[in-house]
Amino acid sequence: MKIAVFSARSYDRTFLSQANERLGNQHELAFLEPRLEAKSATLAAGAPCVCAFVDDHLDAETLATLHDGGTRLVALRSAGYNNVDLAAARALGIVVARVPAYSPEAVAEHTVTLMLSLNRKIYRARDRVREGNFALDGLIGFNMQGRTVGIIGTGLIGLATARILAGFGCRLLASDPVHQPAFEALGGSYVEVPELLRESDIVTLHCPLTTTNHHLIDHATIAGMKRGAMLINTSRGGLIDTRAVINGLKSGAIGTLGLDVYEEEDGMFFSDQSNSMIQDDVFARLLTFPNVLVTGHQAFFTVEAMTSIAETTIRNVSTFEATGRPDHEVQAD
Ligand code: NAI
């Protein structure tokens, strides 16, 4: 089957081509650099399958153009699918597939990397040492052992994060409508969100972005957090009201902030913008804080995860071609 791969970077070409070869070279891969949106969707004309990533925009207009060009399957090379209008896809008869669990450990390990880097101020220490400044003022951290971490969402990634933190000797709290016995087996306890926010030294978000939890962290929730707590988001940017968080940082309500995702990351992340001015003043303000660490949606980016994403994507397409249904179909709510 011909697959039009949008937002294709060098690493997408490498991992998808290798997976296609390993799995029998059944598909013709057409790599396209532009991100998928209404005006670029015509590039997929003649391709029954479109492969898209988190920064591609699959709204009703884009999907209608894809449909007119003969696309029947959207194979997302991501776990999240909040960038797809599922109702529009269903109305057009376009099937949507995703990669539900490629490597929860990749994201969990990056989450803990952000926690440790912020806590022990590794990025500041590196800069100081390179300048010959070996003073320790301002670099003090805290022991992870005995600290309380509140995990919002104990699915695959939240649970993998909990496993690592249990190894540090952290006290684990979580909030999730679904209770995982595996989390409780680690010694963790489920509590309501207000208690989690009140008790936690670190709050980390691992729930998907849905229509009901947009700006889950806003002025009100920040006011309910333990003063000076660390906030980490490696899930989806829209879970956090960035302006409210900036106010929280300024007032000291939030002690440190680690982000791998940002609510306005579309069109900015995943590309080299170093020769242009940042146009987003809210994002630019975030970068001025010494106690904020931002990475550009790279939590998933390990060799293991990329291999797994590519293989599951190719398998989704092969199964769809053979049976009319992919292995991992996204169902509209
Ligand atoms: P999952 O589906 O295994 O788990 C999500 C959990 O969140 C479920 O247990 C669900 O019950 C819970 N949940 C849903 N709404 C909630 C709410 N309002 N409050 C508390 N819990 C809630 O998903 P997985 O694989 O753990 O991924 C989580 C999220 O991580 C994805 O939705 C995606 O947005 C993000 N992600 C980020 C990546 C990155 O590179 N930064 C890579 C992969 C995923």
Coordinates of C-alpha atoms and ligand atoms in Angstrom, one line a residue:
M1 CA 0.0 0.0 0.0
K2 CA 1.3 3.5 -0.7
I3 CA 1.8 5.4 2.5
A4 CA 2.2 9.2 2.4
V5 CA 4.4 10.0 5.4
F6 CA 3.9 13.7 6.5
S7 CA 6.2 15.7 8.7
A8 CA 9.0 13.3 7.7
R9 CA 12.3 14.0 9.4
S10 CA 15.5 12.1 8.7
Y11 CA 14.9 9.8 11.7
D12 CA 11.4 9.0 10.4
R13 CA 12.8 7.9 7.1
T14 CA 15.4 5.7 8.8
F15 CA 13.2 3.9 11.2
L16 CA 10.1 3.5 8.9
S17 CA 12.2 2.3 6.0
Q18 CA 14.0 -0.2 8.2
A19 CA 10.8 -1.5 9.7
N20 CA 9.2 -1.8 6.3
E21 CA 12.2 -3.8 5.0
R22 CA 12.2 -6.0 8.1
L23 CA 8.5 -6.7 7.8
G24 CA 8.6 -7.8 4.1
N25 CA 8.8 -4.6 2.2
Q26 CA 5.0 -4.6 1.5
H27 CA 4.5 -0.9 1.3
E28 CA 5.7 2.0 -0.8
L29 CA 6.7 4.9 1.5
A30 CA 6.5 8.4 0.1
F31 CA 8.2 10.8 2.6
L32 CA 6.9 14.4 2.6
E33 CA 8.5 17.1 4.7
P34 CA 5.4 19.4 5.1
R35 CA 3.2 19.0 8.1
L36 CA -0.2 17.7 7.3
E37 CA -2.9 20.4 7.3
A38 CA -5.7 21.5 5.0
K39 CA -3.4 23.2 2.5
S40 CA -0.9 20.3 2.3
A41 CA -3.4 17.4 2.3
T42 CA -3.5 17.3 -1.6
L43 CA 0.1 16.0 -1.5
A44 CA -1.4 12.7 -0.4
A45 CA -3.6 12.3 -3.5
G46 CA -3.4 8.7 -4.6
A47 CA -2.1 7.3 -1.3
P48 CA -4.7 5.0 0.4
C49 CA -2.7 5.5 3.7
V50 CA -1.4 8.7 5.3
C51 CA 1.1 8.4 8.2
A52 CA 0.9 11.4 10.6
F53 CA 2.6 12.7 13.7
V54 CA 1.5 14.7 16.7
D55 CA 2.1 18.1 15.1
D56 CA 0.0 17.3 12.0
H57 CA -3.5 18.8 11.9
L58 CA -6.2 16.3 10.9
D59 CA -9.3 18.6 11.2
A60 CA -12.5 18.1 9.2
E61 CA -11.2 20.1 6.2
T62 CA -7.9 18.2 6.0
L63 CA -9.7 14.8 6.3
A64 CA -12.2 15.8 3.6
T65 CA -9.3 16.6 1.2
L66 CA -7.5 13.3 2.1
H67 CA -10.8 11.4 1.5
D68 CA -11.2 13.1 -1.9
G69 CA -7.6 11.9 -2.8
G70 CA -8.4 8.3 -1.9
T71 CA -7.1 8.0 1.6
R72 CA -8.8 5.3 3.7
L73 CA -6.4 4.9 6.6
V74 CA -4.7 7.4 8.8
A75 CA -1.8 5.6 10.6
L76 CA -0.7 7.8 13.5
R77 CA 2.9 7.2 14.5
S78 CA 2.0 8.4 18.0
A79 CA 0.0 7.3 21.0
G80 CA -2.0 10.6 21.4
Y81 CA -4.7 11.3 18.8
N82 CA -6.1 14.7 20.1
N83 CA -5.0 16.2 16.8
V84 CA -7.5 14.2 14.8
D85 CA -11.2 15.0 14.4
L86 CA -12.4 11.5 15.0
A87 CA -16.1 12.2 14.3
A88 CA -15.2 13.7 10.9
A89 CA -13.0 10.7 10.1
R90 CA -15.8 8.3 11.0
A91 CA -18.3 10.3 8.9
L92 CA -15.9 10.1 5.9
G93 CA -15.2 6.4 6.5
I94 CA -11.5 7.0 7.2
V95 CA -10.1 4.5 9.7
V96 CA -7.6 5.9 12.2
A97 CA -4.9 3.8 13.8
R98 CA -2.3 4.7 16.4
V99 CA 0.6 3.2 18.3
P100 CA -0.8 2.7 21.8
A101 CA 2.2 1.6 23.7
Y102 CA 5.6 1.8 22.1
S103 CA 7.8 2.4 25.1
P104 CA 6.3 3.9 28.2
E105 CA 9.7 3.6 29.8
A106 CA 11.1 6.1 27.3
V107 CA 8.6 8.8 28.4
A108 CA 8.9 7.8 32.1
E109 CA 12.7 8.0 32.0
H110 CA 12.6 11.5 30.4
T111 CA 10.0 12.6 33.0
V112 CA 12.3 11.5 35.8
T113 CA 15.3 13.2 34.0
L114 CA 13.4 16.5 34.1
M115 CA 12.7 16.0 37.8
L116 CA 16.3 15.3 38.7
S117 CA 17.7 18.0 36.5
L118 CA 15.4 20.6 38.0
N119 CA 15.9 19.4 41.5
R120 CA 19.7 19.3 41.4
K121 CA 19.9 22.2 38.9
I122 CA 22.2 20.2 36.5
Y123 CA 21.7 22.7 33.6
R124 CA 22.8 25.6 35.8
A125 CA 25.7 23.6 37.3
R126 CA 27.0 22.7 33.8
D127 CA 27.0 26.4 32.7
R128 CA 28.7 27.5 35.9
V129 CA 31.5 24.9 35.7
R130 CA 32.2 25.7 32.1
E131 CA 32.8 29.3 33.2
G132 CA 35.0 28.3 36.1
N133 CA 32.4 29.2 38.7
F134 CA 32.4 26.4 41.3
A135 CA 30.2 28.2 43.8
L136 CA 27.3 26.2 45.1
D137 CA 25.0 29.1 46.1
G138 CA 21.5 28.5 44.5
L139 CA 22.2 24.9 43.5
I140 CA 20.8 23.2 46.6
G141 CA 18.3 20.3 45.8
F142 CA 16.4 17.8 47.9
N143 CA 16.6 14.1 48.5
M144 CA 14.0 12.3 46.3
Q145 CA 13.8 9.6 49.0
G146 CA 10.8 10.3 51.2
R147 CA 9.4 13.0 49.0
T148 CA 5.8 12.7 47.9
V149 CA 5.1 12.5 44.1
G150 CA 1.6 12.9 42.8
I151 CA 0.9 11.2 39.5
I152 CA -2.1 12.3 37.5
G153 CA -2.9 9.3 35.2
T154 CA -1.5 5.9 36.0
G155 CA -1.8 4.3 32.6
L156 CA 1.3 2.8 31.0
I157 CA 3.5 5.9 31.3
G158 CA 2.3 7.0 34.8
L159 CA 2.9 3.4 36.0
A160 CA 6.4 3.2 34.5
T161 CA 7.2 6.6 36.2
A162 CA 5.8 5.2 39.5
R163 CA 8.1 2.2 39.2
I164 CA 11.2 4.3 38.9
L165 CA 10.2 6.7 41.7
A166 CA 9.4 3.7 44.0
G167 CA 13.0 2.8 43.5
F168 CA 14.1 6.2 44.8
G169 CA 11.9 5.6 47.9
C170 CA 9.3 8.3 47.1
R171 CA 5.9 8.3 48.6
L172 CA 3.5 7.8 45.7
L173 CA 0.0 9.3 45.3
A174 CA -2.1 9.1 42.2
S175 CA -5.4 10.3 40.7
D176 CA -7.0 8.3 37.9
P177 CA -10.6 7.2 37.4
V178 CA -9.2 3.7 36.8
H179 CA -7.3 2.2 39.7
Q180 CA -4.4 0.0 38.8
P181 CA -3.5 -2.8 41.3
A182 CA 0.1 -2.6 40.0
F183 CA 0.3 1.0 41.3
E184 CA -1.0 0.0 44.7
A185 CA 1.4 -3.0 44.7
L186 CA 4.2 -0.4 44.6
G187 CA 2.9 1.1 47.8
G188 CA 1.1 3.9 46.0
S189 CA -2.3 5.3 47.1
Y190 CA -5.1 6.7 45.0
V191 CA -6.5 10.0 46.3
E192 CA -8.7 12.8 44.9
V193 CA -6.9 15.6 43.0
P194 CA -7.2 18.2 45.7
E195 CA -5.4 15.9 48.2
L196 CA -2.8 15.0 45.7
L197 CA -2.1 18.6 44.9
R198 CA -2.0 19.6 48.6
E199 CA 0.4 16.7 49.6
S200 CA 2.8 16.4 46.7
D201 CA 6.3 17.9 46.4
I202 CA 6.2 16.9 42.8
V203 CA 3.1 16.7 40.6
T204 CA 3.5 14.9 37.2
L205 CA 0.9 14.7 34.5
H206 CA 0.4 11.5 32.6
C207 CA -3.3 11.6 31.4
P208 CA -4.3 12.1 27.8
L209 CA -5.7 15.5 26.8
T210 CA -9.4 15.2 26.4
T211 CA -12.3 17.6 26.0
T212 CA -13.0 17.5 29.7
N213 CA -9.5 18.1 31.1
H214 CA -8.2 21.0 29.1
H215 CA -6.3 23.4 31.5
L216 CA -6.5 20.8 34.3
I217 CA -3.8 22.9 35.9
D218 CA -5.1 26.4 36.1
H219 CA -5.2 29.3 38.7
A220 CA -7.5 27.3 41.0
T221 CA -5.5 24.0 41.0
I222 CA -2.2 26.0 41.4
A223 CA -3.7 27.6 44.4
G224 CA -4.3 24.2 45.8
M225 CA -0.7 22.9 45.3
K226 CA 1.8 22.7 48.1
R227 CA 3.8 26.0 48.0
G228 CA 7.0 25.7 45.9
A229 CA 6.2 22.2 44.5
M230 CA 7.6 21.0 41.2
L231 CA 5.3 20.6 38.3
I232 CA 6.1 18.3 35.4
N233 CA 4.2 17.8 32.1
T234 CA 5.4 15.3 29.5
S235 CA 1.8 14.5 28.4
R236 CA 0.1 17.2 26.4
G237 CA 0.5 21.0 26.5
G238 CA -3.2 21.7 26.7
L239 CA -3.4 20.2 30.2
I240 CA -1.7 23.3 31.6
D241 CA -2.8 26.9 31.4
T242 CA 0.6 28.4 30.7
R243 CA -0.3 31.9 31.8
A244 CA -1.5 30.7 35.1
V245 CA 1.7 28.7 35.6
I246 CA 3.8 31.8 34.8
N247 CA 1.9 33.6 37.5
G248 CA 2.5 30.7 39.8
L249 CA 6.2 30.8 39.1
K250 CA 6.4 34.5 39.7
S251 CA 4.6 34.2 43.1
G252 CA 6.6 31.2 44.2
A253 CA 3.5 29.0 44.3
I254 CA 5.3 26.8 41.8
G255 CA 8.9 26.1 42.7
T256 CA 10.1 24.5 39.5
L257 CA 8.6 23.6 36.2
G258 CA 9.6 20.9 33.7
L259 CA 7.9 20.7 30.3
D260 CA 8.3 18.5 27.3
V261 CA 5.1 19.7 25.8
Y262 CA 3.5 23.2 25.4
E263 CA 0.0 24.1 24.5
E264 CA 1.1 26.2 21.5
E265 CA 3.9 23.9 20.4
D266 CA 2.3 23.3 16.9
G267 CA 4.5 24.7 14.2
M268 CA 7.3 25.5 16.6
F269 CA 8.5 22.2 18.0
F270 CA 10.2 19.5 15.9
S271 CA 12.0 22.0 13.7
D272 CA 15.1 24.3 13.9
Q273 CA 13.9 27.8 14.7
S274 CA 17.2 29.0 15.9
N275 CA 17.5 31.6 13.0
S276 CA 14.2 33.2 13.7
M277 CA 12.7 35.2 16.6
I278 CA 10.3 33.4 18.9
Q279 CA 6.9 35.0 18.2
D280 CA 5.1 33.4 21.1
D281 CA 5.7 35.9 24.0
V282 CA 4.2 33.5 26.6
F283 CA 6.7 30.8 25.6
A284 CA 9.5 33.3 25.5
R285 CA 8.7 34.4 29.1
L286 CA 8.8 30.8 30.2
L287 CA 12.4 30.5 28.9
T288 CA 13.5 33.4 31.1
F289 CA 13.0 31.6 34.4
P290 CA 16.0 30.0 36.0
N291 CA 13.8 27.3 37.5
V292 CA 12.1 26.2 34.3
L293 CA 13.4 23.4 32.0
V294 CA 11.7 22.9 28.6
T295 CA 12.5 20.1 26.1
G296 CA 10.9 20.1 22.7
H297 CA 8.6 17.0 22.8
Q298 CA 11.5 14.5 22.9
A299 CA 10.4 12.3 25.8
F300 CA 9.5 9.5 23.4
F301 CA 12.7 9.8 21.4
T302 CA 14.8 6.7 22.1
V303 CA 16.1 4.0 19.7
E304 CA 13.8 1.5 21.3
A305 CA 10.7 3.6 21.0
M306 CA 11.4 4.7 17.4
T307 CA 11.9 1.1 16.4
S308 CA 8.7 0.0 18.1
I309 CA 6.7 3.0 16.7
A310 CA 7.8 2.2 13.2
E311 CA 7.1 -1.5 13.4
T312 CA 3.6 -1.0 14.9
T313 CA 2.8 1.6 12.3
I314 CA 3.8 -0.8 9.4
R315 CA 1.9 -3.6 11.0
N316 CA -1.2 -1.4 11.4
V317 CA -1.1 -0.7 7.7
S318 CA -0.5 -4.4 6.7
T319 CA -3.4 -5.6 8.9
F320 CA -5.6 -2.9 7.5
E321 CA -4.7 -3.9 4.0
A322 CA -5.4 -7.6 4.7
T323 CA -8.6 -7.3 6.8
G324 CA -9.9 -3.7 6.5
R325 CA -9.1 -3.1 10.2
P326 CA -5.7 -2.1 11.7
D327 CA -4.3 -3.7 14.8
H328 CA -4.8 -0.6 16.9
E329 CA -7.8 1.3 15.7
V330 CA -8.8 4.6 17.5
Q331 CA -12.5 4.6 18.2
A332 CA -14.5 7.9 18.3
D333 CA -15.8 8.7 21.8
Ligands
NAI1 P1 -2.7 5.4 28.8 O1 -3.9 5.4 28.0 O2 -2.0 4.1 29.1 O3 -3.0 6.0 30.3 C1 -3.7 7.2 30.5 C2 -4.3 7.1 31.8 O4 -4.9 8.4 32.1 C3 -5.4 6.1 32.0 O5 -5.2 5.3 33.1 C4 -6.7 7.0 32.2 O6 -7.7 6.4 33.0 C5 -6.1 8.2 32.8 N1 -6.9 9.4 32.8 C6 -7.7 9.9 31.7 N2 -8.2 11.1 32.1 C7 -7.7 11.4 33.3 C8 -7.9 12.5 34.2 N3 -8.7 13.5 33.8 N4 -7.3 12.5 35.4 C9 -6.5 11.4 35.7 N5 -6.3 10.4 34.9 C10 -6.9 10.3 33.8 O7 -1.7 6.4 28.2 P2 -0.1 6.5 28.3 O8 0.5 5.6 27.2 O9 0.3 6.3 29.7 O10 0.2 8.0 27.8 C11 -0.3 9.1 28.5 C12 -0.1 10.3 27.7 O11 1.3 10.6 27.5 C13 -0.7 10.2 26.3 O12 -2.1 10.5 26.2 C14 0.1 11.3 25.5 O13 -0.6 12.5 25.6 C15 1.4 11.5 26.4 N6 2.6 11.0 25.6 C16 3.6 11.9 25.5 C17 4.8 11.6 24.8 C18 6.0 12.5 24.7 O14 6.9 12.2 23.9 N7 6.0 13.6 25.5 C19 4.9 10.3 24.2 C20 3.8 9.4 24.4 C21 2.7 9.8 25.1

